[in-house]
mmCIF file of C-alpha atoms in Angstrom:
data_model
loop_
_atom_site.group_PDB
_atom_site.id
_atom_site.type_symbol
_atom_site.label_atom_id
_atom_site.label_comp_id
_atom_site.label_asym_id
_atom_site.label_seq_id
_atom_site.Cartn_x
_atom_site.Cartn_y
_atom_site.Cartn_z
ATOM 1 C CA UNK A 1 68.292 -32.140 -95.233
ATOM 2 C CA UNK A 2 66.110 -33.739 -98.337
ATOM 3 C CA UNK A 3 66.414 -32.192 -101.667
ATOM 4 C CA UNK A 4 62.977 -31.108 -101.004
ATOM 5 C CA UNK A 5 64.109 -29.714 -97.688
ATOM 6 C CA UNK A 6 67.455 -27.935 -99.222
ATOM 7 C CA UNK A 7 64.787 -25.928 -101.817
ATOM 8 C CA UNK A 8 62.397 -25.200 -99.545
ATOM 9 C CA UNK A 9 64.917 -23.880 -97.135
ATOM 10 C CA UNK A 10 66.554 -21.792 -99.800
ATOM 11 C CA UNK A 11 62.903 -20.446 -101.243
ATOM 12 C CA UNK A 12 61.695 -19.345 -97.230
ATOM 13 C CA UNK A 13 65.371 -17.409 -96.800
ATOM 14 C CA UNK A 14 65.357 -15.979 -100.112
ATOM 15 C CA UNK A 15 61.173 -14.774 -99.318
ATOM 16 C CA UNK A 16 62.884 -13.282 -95.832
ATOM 17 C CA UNK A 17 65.838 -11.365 -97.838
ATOM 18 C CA UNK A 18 63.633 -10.427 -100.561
ATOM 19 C CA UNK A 19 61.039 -8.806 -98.506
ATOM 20 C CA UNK A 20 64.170 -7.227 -96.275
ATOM 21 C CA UNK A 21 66.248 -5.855 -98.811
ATOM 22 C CA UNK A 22 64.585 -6.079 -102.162
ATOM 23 C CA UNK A 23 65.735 -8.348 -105.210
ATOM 24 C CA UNK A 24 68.644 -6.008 -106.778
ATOM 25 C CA UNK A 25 70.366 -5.579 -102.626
ATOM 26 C CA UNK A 26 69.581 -9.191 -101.932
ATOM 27 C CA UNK A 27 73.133 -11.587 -102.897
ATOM 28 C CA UNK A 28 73.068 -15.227 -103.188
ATOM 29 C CA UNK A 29 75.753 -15.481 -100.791
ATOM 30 C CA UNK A 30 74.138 -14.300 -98.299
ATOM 31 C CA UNK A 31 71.154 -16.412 -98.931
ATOM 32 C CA UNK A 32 73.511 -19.831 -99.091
ATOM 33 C CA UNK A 33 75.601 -18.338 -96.112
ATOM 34 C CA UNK A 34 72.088 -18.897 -93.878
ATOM 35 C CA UNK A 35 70.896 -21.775 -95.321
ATOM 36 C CA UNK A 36 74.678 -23.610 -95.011
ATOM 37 C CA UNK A 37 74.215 -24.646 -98.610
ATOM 38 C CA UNK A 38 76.917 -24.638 -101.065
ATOM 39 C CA UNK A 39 76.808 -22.894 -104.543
ATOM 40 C CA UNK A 40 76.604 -26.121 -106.597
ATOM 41 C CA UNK A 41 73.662 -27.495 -104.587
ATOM 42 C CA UNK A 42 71.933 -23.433 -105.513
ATOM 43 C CA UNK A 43 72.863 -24.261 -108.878
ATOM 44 C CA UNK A 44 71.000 -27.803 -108.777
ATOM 45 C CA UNK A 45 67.626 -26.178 -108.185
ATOM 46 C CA UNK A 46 67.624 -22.831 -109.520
ATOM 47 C CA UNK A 47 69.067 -21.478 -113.135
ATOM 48 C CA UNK A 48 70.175 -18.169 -112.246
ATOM 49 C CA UNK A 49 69.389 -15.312 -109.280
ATOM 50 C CA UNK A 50 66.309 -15.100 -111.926
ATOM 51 C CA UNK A 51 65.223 -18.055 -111.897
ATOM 52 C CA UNK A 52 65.665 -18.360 -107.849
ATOM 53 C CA UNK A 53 63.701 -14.578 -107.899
ATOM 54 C CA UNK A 54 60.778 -15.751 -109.908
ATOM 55 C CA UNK A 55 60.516 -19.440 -107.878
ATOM 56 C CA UNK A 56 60.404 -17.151 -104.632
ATOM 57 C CA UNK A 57 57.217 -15.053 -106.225
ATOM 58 C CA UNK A 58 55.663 -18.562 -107.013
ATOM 59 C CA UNK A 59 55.833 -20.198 -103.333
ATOM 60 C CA UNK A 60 54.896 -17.049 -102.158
ATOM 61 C CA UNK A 61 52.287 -16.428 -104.638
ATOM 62 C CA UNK A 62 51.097 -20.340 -103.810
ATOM 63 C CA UNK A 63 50.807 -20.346 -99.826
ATOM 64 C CA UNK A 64 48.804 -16.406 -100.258
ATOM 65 C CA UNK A 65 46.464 -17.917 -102.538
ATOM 66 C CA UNK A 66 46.322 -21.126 -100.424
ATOM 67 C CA UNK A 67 45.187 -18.473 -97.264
ATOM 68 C CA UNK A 68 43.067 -16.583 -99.190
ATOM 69 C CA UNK A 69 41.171 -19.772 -100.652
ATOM 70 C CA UNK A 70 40.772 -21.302 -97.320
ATOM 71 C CA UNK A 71 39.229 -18.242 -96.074
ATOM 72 C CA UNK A 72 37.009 -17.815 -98.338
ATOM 73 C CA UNK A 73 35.861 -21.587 -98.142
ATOM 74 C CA UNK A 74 35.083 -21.079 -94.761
ATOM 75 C CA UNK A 75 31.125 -21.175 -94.855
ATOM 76 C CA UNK A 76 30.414 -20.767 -91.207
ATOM 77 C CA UNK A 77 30.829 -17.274 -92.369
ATOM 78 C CA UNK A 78 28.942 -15.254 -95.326
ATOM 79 C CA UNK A 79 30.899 -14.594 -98.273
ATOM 80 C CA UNK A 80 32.101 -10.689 -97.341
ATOM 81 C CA UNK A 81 32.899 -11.753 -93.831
ATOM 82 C CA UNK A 82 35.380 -14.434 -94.758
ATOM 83 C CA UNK A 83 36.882 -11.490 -97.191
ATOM 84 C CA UNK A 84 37.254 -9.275 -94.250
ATOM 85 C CA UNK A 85 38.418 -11.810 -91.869
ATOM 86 C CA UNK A 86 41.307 -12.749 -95.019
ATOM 87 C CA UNK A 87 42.554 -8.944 -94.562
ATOM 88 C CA UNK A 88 42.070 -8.775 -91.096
ATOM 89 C CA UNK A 89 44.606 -11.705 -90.658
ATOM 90 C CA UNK A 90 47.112 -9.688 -92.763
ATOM 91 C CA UNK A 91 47.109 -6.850 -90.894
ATOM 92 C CA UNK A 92 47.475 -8.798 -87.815
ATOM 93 C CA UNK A 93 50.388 -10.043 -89.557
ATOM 94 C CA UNK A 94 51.930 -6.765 -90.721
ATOM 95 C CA UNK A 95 50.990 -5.127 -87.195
ATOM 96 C CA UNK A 96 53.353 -7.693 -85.415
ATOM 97 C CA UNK A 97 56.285 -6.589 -87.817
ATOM 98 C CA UNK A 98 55.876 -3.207 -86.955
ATOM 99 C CA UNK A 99 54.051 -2.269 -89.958
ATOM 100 C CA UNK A 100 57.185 -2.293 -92.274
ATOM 101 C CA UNK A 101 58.870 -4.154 -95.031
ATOM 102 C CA UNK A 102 55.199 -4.256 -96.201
ATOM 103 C CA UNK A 103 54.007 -7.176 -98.911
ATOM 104 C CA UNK A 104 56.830 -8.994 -100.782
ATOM 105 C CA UNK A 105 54.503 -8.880 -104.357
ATOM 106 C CA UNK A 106 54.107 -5.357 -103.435
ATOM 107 C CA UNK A 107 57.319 -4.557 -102.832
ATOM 108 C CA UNK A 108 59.176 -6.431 -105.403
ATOM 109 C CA UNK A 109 55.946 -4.949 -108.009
ATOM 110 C CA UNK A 110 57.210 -1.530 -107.311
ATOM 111 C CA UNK A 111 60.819 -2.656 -107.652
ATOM 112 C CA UNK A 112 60.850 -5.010 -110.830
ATOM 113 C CA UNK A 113 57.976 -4.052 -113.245
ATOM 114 C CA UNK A 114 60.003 -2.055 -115.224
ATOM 115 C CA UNK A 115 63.210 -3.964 -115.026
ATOM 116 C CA UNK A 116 62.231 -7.579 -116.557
ATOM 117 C CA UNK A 117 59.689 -8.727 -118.853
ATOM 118 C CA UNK A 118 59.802 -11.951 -116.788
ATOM 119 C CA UNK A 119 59.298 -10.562 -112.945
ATOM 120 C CA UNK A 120 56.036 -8.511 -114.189
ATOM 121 C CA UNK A 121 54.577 -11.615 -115.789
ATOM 122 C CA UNK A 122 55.087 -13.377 -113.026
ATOM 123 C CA UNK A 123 54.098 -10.746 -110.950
ATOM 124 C CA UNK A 124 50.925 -10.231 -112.805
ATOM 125 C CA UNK A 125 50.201 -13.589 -112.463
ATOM 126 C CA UNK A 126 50.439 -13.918 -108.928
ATOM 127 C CA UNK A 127 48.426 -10.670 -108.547
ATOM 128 C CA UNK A 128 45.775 -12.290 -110.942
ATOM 129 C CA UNK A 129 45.448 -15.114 -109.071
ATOM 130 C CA UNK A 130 44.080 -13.353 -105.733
ATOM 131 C CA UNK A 131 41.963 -11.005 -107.813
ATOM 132 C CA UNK A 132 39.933 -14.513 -109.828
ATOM 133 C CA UNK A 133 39.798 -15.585 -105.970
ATOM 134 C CA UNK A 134 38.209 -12.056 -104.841
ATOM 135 C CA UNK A 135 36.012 -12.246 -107.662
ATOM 136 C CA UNK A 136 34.627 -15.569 -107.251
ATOM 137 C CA UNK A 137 33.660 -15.027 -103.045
ATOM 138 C CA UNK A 138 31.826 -11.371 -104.388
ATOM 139 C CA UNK A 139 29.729 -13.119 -106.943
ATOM 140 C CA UNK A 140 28.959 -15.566 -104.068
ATOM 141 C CA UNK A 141 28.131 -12.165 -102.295
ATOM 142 C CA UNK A 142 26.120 -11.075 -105.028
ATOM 143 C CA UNK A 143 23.541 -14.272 -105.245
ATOM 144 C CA UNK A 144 23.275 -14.732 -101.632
ATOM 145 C CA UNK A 145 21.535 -10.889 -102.035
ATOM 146 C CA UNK A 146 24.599 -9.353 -99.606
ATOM 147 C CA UNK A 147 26.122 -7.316 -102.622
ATOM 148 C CA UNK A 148 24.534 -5.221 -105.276
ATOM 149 C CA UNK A 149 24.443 -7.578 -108.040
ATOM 150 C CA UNK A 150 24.858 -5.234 -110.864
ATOM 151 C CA UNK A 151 28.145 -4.172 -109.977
ATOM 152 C CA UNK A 152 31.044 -5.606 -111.992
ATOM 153 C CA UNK A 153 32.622 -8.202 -109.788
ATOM 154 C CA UNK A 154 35.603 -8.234 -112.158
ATOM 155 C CA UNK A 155 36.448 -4.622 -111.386
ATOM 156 C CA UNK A 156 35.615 -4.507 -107.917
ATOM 157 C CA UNK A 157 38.233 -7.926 -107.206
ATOM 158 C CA UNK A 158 40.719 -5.453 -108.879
ATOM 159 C CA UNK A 159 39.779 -2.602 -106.957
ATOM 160 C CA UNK A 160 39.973 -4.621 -103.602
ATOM 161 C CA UNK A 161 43.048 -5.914 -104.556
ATOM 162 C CA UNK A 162 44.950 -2.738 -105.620
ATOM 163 C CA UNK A 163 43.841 -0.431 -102.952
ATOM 164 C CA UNK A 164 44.871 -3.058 -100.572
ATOM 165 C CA UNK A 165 48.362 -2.956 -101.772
ATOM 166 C CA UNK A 166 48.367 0.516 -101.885
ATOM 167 C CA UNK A 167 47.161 0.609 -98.106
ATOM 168 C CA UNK A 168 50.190 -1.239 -97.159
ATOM 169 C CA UNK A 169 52.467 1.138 -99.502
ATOM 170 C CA UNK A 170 51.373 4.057 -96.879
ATOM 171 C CA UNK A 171 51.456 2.023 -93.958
ATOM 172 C CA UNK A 172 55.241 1.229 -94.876
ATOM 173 C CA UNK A 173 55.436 5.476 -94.984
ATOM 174 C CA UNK A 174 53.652 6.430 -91.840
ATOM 175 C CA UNK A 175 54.203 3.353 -89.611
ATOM 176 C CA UNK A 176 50.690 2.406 -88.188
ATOM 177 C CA UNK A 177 47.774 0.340 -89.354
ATOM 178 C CA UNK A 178 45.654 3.266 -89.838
ATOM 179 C CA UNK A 179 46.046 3.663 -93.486
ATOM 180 C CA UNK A 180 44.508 -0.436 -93.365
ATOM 181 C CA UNK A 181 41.623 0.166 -91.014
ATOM 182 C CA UNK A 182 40.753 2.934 -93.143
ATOM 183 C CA UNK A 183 41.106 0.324 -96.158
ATOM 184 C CA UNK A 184 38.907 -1.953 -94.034
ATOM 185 C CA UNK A 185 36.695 0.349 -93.313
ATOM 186 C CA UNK A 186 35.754 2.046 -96.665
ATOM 187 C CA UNK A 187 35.640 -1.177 -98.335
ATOM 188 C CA UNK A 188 33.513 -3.269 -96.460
ATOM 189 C CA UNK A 189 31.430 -0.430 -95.122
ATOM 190 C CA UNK A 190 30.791 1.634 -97.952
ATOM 191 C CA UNK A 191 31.951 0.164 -101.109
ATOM 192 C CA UNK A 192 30.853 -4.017 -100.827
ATOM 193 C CA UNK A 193 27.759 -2.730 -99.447
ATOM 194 C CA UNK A 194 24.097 -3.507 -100.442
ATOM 195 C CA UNK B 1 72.570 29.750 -115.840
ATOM 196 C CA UNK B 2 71.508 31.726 -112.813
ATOM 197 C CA UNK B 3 71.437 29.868 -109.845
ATOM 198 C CA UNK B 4 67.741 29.565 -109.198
ATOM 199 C CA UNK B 5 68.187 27.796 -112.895
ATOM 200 C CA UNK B 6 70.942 25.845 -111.985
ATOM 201 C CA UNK B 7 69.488 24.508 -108.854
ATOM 202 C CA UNK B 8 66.041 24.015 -110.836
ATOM 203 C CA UNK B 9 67.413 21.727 -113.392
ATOM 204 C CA UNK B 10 69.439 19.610 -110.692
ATOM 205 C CA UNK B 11 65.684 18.953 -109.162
ATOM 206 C CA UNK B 12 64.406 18.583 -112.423
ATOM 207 C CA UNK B 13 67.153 15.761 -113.585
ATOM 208 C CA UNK B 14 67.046 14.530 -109.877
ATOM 209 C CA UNK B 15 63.320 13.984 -110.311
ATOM 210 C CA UNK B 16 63.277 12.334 -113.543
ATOM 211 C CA UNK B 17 66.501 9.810 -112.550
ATOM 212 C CA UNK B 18 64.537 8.925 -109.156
ATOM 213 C CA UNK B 19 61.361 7.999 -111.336
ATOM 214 C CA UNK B 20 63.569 5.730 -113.907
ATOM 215 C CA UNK B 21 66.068 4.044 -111.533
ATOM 216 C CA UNK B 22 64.920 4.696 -107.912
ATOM 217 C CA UNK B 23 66.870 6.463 -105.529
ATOM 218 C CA UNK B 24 69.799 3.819 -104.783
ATOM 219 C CA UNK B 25 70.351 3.674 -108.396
ATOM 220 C CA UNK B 26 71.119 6.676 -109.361
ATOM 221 C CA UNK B 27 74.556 8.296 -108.938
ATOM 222 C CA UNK B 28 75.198 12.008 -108.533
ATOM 223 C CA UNK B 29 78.067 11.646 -110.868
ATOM 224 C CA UNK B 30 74.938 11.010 -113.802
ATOM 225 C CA UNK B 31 73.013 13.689 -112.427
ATOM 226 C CA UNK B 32 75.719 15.977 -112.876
ATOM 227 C CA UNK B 33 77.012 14.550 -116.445
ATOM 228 C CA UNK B 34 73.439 15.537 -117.164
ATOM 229 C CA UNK B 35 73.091 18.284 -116.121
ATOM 230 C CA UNK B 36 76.461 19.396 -117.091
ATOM 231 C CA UNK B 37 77.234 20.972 -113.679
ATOM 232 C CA UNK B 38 80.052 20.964 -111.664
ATOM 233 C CA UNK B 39 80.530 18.693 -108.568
ATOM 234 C CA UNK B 40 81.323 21.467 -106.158
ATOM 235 C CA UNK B 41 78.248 23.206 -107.612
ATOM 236 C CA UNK B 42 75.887 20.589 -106.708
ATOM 237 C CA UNK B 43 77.450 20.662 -103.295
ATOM 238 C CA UNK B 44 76.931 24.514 -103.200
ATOM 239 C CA UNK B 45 72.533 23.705 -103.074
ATOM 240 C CA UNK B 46 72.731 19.846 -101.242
ATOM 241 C CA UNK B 47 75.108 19.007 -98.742
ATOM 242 C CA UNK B 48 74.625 15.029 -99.642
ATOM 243 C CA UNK B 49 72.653 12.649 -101.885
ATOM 244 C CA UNK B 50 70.181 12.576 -99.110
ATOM 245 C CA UNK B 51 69.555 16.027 -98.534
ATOM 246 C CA UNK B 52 69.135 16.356 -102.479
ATOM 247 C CA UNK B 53 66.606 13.616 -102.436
ATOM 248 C CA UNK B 54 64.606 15.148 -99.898
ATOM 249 C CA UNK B 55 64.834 18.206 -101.683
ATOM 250 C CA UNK B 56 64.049 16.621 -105.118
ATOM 251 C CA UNK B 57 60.666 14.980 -102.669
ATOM 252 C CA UNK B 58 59.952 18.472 -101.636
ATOM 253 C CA UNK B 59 60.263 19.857 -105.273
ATOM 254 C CA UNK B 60 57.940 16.884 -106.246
ATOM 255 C CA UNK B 61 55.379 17.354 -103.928
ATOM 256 C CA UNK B 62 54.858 21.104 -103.835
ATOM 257 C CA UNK B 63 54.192 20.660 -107.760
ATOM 258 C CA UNK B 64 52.061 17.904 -106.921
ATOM 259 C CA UNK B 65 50.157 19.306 -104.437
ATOM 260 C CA UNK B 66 49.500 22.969 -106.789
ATOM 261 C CA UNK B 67 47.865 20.790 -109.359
ATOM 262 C CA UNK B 68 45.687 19.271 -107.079
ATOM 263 C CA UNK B 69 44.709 22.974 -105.088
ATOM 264 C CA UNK B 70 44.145 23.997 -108.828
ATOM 265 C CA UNK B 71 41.841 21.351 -110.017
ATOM 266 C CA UNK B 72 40.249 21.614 -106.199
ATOM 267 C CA UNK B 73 39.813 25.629 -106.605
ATOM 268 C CA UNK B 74 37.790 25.639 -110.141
ATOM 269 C CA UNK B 75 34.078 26.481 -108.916
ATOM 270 C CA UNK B 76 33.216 25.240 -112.736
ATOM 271 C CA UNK B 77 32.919 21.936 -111.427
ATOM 272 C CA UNK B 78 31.080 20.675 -108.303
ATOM 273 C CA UNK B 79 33.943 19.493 -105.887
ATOM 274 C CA UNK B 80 33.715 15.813 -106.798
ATOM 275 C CA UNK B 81 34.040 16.432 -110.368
ATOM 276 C CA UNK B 82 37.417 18.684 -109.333
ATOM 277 C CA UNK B 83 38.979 15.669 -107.454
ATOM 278 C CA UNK B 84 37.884 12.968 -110.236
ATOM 279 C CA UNK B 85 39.317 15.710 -113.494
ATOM 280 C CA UNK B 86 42.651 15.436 -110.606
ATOM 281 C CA UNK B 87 42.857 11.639 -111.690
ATOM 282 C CA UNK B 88 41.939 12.070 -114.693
ATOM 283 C CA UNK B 89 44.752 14.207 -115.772
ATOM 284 C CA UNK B 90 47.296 11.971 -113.560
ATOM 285 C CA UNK B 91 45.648 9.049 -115.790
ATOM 286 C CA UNK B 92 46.569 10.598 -119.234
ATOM 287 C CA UNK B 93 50.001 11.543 -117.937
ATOM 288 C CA UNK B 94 50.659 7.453 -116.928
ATOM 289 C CA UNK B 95 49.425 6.417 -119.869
ATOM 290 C CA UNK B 96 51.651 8.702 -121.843
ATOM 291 C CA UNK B 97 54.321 6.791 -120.545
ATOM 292 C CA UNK B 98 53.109 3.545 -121.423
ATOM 293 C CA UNK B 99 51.900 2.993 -118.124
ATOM 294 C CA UNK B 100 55.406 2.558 -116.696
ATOM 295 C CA UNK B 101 57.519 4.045 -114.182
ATOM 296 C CA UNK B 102 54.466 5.020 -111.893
ATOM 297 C CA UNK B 103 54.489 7.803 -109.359
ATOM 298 C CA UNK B 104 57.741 9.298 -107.688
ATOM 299 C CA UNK B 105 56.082 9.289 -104.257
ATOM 300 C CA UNK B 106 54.706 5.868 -104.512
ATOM 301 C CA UNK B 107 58.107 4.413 -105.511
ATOM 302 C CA UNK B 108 60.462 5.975 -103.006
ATOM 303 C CA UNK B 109 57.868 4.951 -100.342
ATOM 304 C CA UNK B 110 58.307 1.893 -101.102
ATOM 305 C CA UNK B 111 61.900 1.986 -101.579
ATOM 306 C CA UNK B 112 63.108 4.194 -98.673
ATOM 307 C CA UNK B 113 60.412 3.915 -95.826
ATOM 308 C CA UNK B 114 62.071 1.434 -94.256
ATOM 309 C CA UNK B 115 65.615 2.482 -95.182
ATOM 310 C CA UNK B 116 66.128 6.239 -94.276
ATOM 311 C CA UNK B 117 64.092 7.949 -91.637
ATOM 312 C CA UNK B 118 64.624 11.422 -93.109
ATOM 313 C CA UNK B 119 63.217 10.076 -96.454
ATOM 314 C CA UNK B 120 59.626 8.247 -94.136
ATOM 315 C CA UNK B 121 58.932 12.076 -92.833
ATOM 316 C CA UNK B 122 59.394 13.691 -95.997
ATOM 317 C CA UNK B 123 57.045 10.975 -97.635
ATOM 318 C CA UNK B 124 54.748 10.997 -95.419
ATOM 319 C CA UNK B 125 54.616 14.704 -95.213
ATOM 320 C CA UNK B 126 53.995 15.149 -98.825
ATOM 321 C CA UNK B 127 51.666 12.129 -98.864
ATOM 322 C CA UNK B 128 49.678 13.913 -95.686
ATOM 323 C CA UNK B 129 49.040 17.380 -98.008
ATOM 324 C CA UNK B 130 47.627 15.499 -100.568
ATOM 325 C CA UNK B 131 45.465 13.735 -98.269
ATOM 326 C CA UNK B 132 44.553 16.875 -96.530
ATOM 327 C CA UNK B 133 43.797 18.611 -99.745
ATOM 328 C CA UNK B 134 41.395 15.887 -100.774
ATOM 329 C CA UNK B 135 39.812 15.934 -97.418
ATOM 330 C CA UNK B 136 39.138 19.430 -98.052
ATOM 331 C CA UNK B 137 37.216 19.175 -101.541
ATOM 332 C CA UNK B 138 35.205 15.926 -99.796
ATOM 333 C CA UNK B 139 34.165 18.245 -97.047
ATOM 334 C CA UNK B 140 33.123 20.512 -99.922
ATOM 335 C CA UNK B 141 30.886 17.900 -101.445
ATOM 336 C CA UNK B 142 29.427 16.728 -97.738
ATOM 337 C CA UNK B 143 28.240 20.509 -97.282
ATOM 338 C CA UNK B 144 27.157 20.764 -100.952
ATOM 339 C CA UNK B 145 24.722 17.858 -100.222
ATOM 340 C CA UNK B 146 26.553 15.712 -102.922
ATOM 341 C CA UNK B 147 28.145 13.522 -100.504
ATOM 342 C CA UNK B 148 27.025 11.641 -97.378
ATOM 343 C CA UNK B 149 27.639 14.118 -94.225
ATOM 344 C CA UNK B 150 28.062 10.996 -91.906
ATOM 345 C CA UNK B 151 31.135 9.800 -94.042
ATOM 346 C CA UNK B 152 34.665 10.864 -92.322
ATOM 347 C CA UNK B 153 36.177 12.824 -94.866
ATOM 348 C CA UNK B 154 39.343 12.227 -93.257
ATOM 349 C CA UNK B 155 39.500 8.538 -93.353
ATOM 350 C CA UNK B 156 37.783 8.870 -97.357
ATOM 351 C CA UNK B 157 40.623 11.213 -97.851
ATOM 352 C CA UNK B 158 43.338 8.567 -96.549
ATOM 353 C CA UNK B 159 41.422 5.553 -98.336
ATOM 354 C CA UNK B 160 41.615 7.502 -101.818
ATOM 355 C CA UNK B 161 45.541 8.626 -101.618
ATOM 356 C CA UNK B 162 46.670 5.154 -100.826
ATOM 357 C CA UNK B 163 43.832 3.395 -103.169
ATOM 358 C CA UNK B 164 45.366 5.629 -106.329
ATOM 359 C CA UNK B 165 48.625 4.772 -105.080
ATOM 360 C CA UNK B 166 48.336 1.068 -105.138
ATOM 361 C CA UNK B 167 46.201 1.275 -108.701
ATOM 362 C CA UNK B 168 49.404 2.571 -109.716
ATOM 363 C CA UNK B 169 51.574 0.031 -108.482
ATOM 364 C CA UNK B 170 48.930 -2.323 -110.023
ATOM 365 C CA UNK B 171 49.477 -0.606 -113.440
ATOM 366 C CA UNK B 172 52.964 -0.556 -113.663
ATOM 367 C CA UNK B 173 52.334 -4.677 -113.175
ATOM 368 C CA UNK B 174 49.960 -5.352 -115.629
ATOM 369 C CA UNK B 175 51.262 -2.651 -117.853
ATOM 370 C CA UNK B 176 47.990 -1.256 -118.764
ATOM 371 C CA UNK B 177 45.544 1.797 -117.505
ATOM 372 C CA UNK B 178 42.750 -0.861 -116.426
ATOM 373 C CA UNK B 179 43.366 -0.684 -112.708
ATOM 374 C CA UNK B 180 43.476 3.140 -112.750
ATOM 375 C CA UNK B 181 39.891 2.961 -114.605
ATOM 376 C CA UNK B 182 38.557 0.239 -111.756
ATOM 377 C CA UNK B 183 40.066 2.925 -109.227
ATOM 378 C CA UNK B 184 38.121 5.892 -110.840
ATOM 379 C CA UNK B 185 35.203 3.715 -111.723
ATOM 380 C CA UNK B 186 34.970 1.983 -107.668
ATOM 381 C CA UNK B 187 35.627 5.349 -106.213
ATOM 382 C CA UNK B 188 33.357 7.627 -107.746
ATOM 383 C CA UNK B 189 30.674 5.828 -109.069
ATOM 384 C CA UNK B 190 30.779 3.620 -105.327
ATOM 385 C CA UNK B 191 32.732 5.133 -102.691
ATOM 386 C CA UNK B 192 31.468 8.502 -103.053
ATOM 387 C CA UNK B 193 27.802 7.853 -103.924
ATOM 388 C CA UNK B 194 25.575 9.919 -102.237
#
C-alpha cells in the first residue's frame, strides 16, 4: 500500500470500529490487526488514540459534508427537494444496516462531549459544518419564494440538523425507520413549508 | 434505613452514576461505596447490573413521565402551553448543569440499543409513554381548535420526543442552551401553528 493508502485504510477501519463499538471499547490493536499494519507505521500518521479519534471525525465529517454539498448543488431540483432527497439517501443508508449503530457524530456526540475538550470541538465543528450547508440551500429556499422568508434560516439549519440526529437516536431504540419518516415528514411538510 | 429507603437511594445513586459515566462505566462496587450498602444487600433488590439498570430506567422514567402528566393535567394553561412549560422546565434543569451530561434516556439509548436487548425494550418503553403522553395533550389542542385537526398527533408526538432528544445531544456538543431554544422556538412557534 501507499502512505496515502496505509492512512486511509486505517481512518475507514477505525470509522467502522468507531461506529461499532464506540471510541472508549474501540483498541488500536484491533484496528492495526485488520488493516495488517504495524504499530510504528500507526505511530507515523497519528499522535495518539486521540489524535487517530479526532482524524476519524474529520474524514468523516469531510465525505458527509462532501454528500450533503453535492446534493444540494444539484439544481435539476428546487432547493427543499435536494434537502429531502440528502436525508432520504441516509435513511436508505441506515435502513440497509438494520437501522442500528446509528450516525458515528451522533454516536460518538453522546459518548465524548463530556469527556474531552478536544472531541466536542471537533465535534461541534463537524456538526457546524452541515448546519452553514443547511442554512445556505433554505435561504436559497427562501428567495426562490418556496420558504417563508422571515423565518430565521440560522435556527431552522439547527433545528433540521438536531432533530435529525435525534430521529436516528430513537431509531437506534425501536429498530425501524419510522421515527425518520416521521422526521421527514414533519419537516418538510409542516415546518419548511410556505 | 428501611428498605424502601435503601432500595430508593441505590436507584437514586444508580441514576446519577448512569448520567455521569454511562452504564459500562460505572461499577457496582462505586455504587455501593456510595451508597454505603452492603454487596449482598444490593443483591437482595437486583439480581445483576442489568436488572438494576433496567430498574434504575424504570425509576427514571416513571418520574419522568409524572412530570410530564402534571404539566399535561394543569387546565391553567391551554394544552400547548402545558407541553411547551414541560420543556421549559427540562431547559432550566440542563442549563443548571452547564448544559452537560444531557438526558439519562437519550444517553443509554444511544449507548445500549444496540448492545443489550433487555435495555432496547425498556428504552423504548419509557420513550413510547412519553410519546403517548404528548400525543395526548396534542389531541387536546386539535379538539380545542388550537391545533390543525388534519395533523397526526401520533407522528407530531414521535417527531417532538426524538426532536428534544437530539437538541439535547446537540447541546451537550456545543455546550450551550441554543439548540434547546431553536427546538422550542421551531416547534411551537412552526410545527404546531395552527
Amino acid at each position: 500500500m501507499s502512505k496515502q493508502d496505509t492512512k486511509q485504510t486505517l481512518l475507514e477501519i477505525g470509522r467502522s470500529a468507531f461506529l461499532r463499538n464506540g471510541f472508549n471499547h474501540t483498541g488500536i490493536n484491533e484496528v492495526l490487526e485488520t488493516a495488517g499494519v504495524p504499530k510504528g507505521s500507526f505511530y507515523y500518521y497519528f499522535s495518539s488514540k486521540e489524535d487517530f479519534g479526532l482524524q476519524v471525525l474529520d474524514y468523516h465529517g469531510q465525505g458527509d459534508l462532501a454528500a450533503l454539498d453535492g446534493f444540494i448543488a444539484d439544481e435539476t431540483l428546487p432547493p427543499l427537494a435536494r434537502l429531502r432527497a440528502y436525508f432520504d439517501a441516509n435513511i436508505q443508508v441506515l435502513a440497509a444496516q438494520g437501522c442500528g449503530r446509528g450516525c458515528l457524530i451522533g454516536n460518538l456526540g453522546q459518548e465524548m462531549a463530556d469527556q474531552s475538550e478536544a472531541f466536542r470541538r471537533k465535534l461541534d465543528e463537524v456538526m457546524s459544518n452541515s448546519i452553514a450547508a443547511i442554512q445556505v440551500c433554505l435561504e436559497q429556499a427562501q428567495r426562490n419564494g418556496d420558504l417563508d422568508a422571515t423565518q430565521n434560516a440560522g435556527e431552522l439549519a439547527e433545528f433540521c440538523l438536531s432533530s435529525w440526529q435525534g430521529a436516528v437516536l430513537r431509531m437506534k431504540v425501536v429498530k425501524s425507520d419510522a421515527p425518520l419518516q416521521a422526521f421527514i415528514h414533519s419537516l418538510f411538510d409542516i415546518v419548511l413549508k410556505n
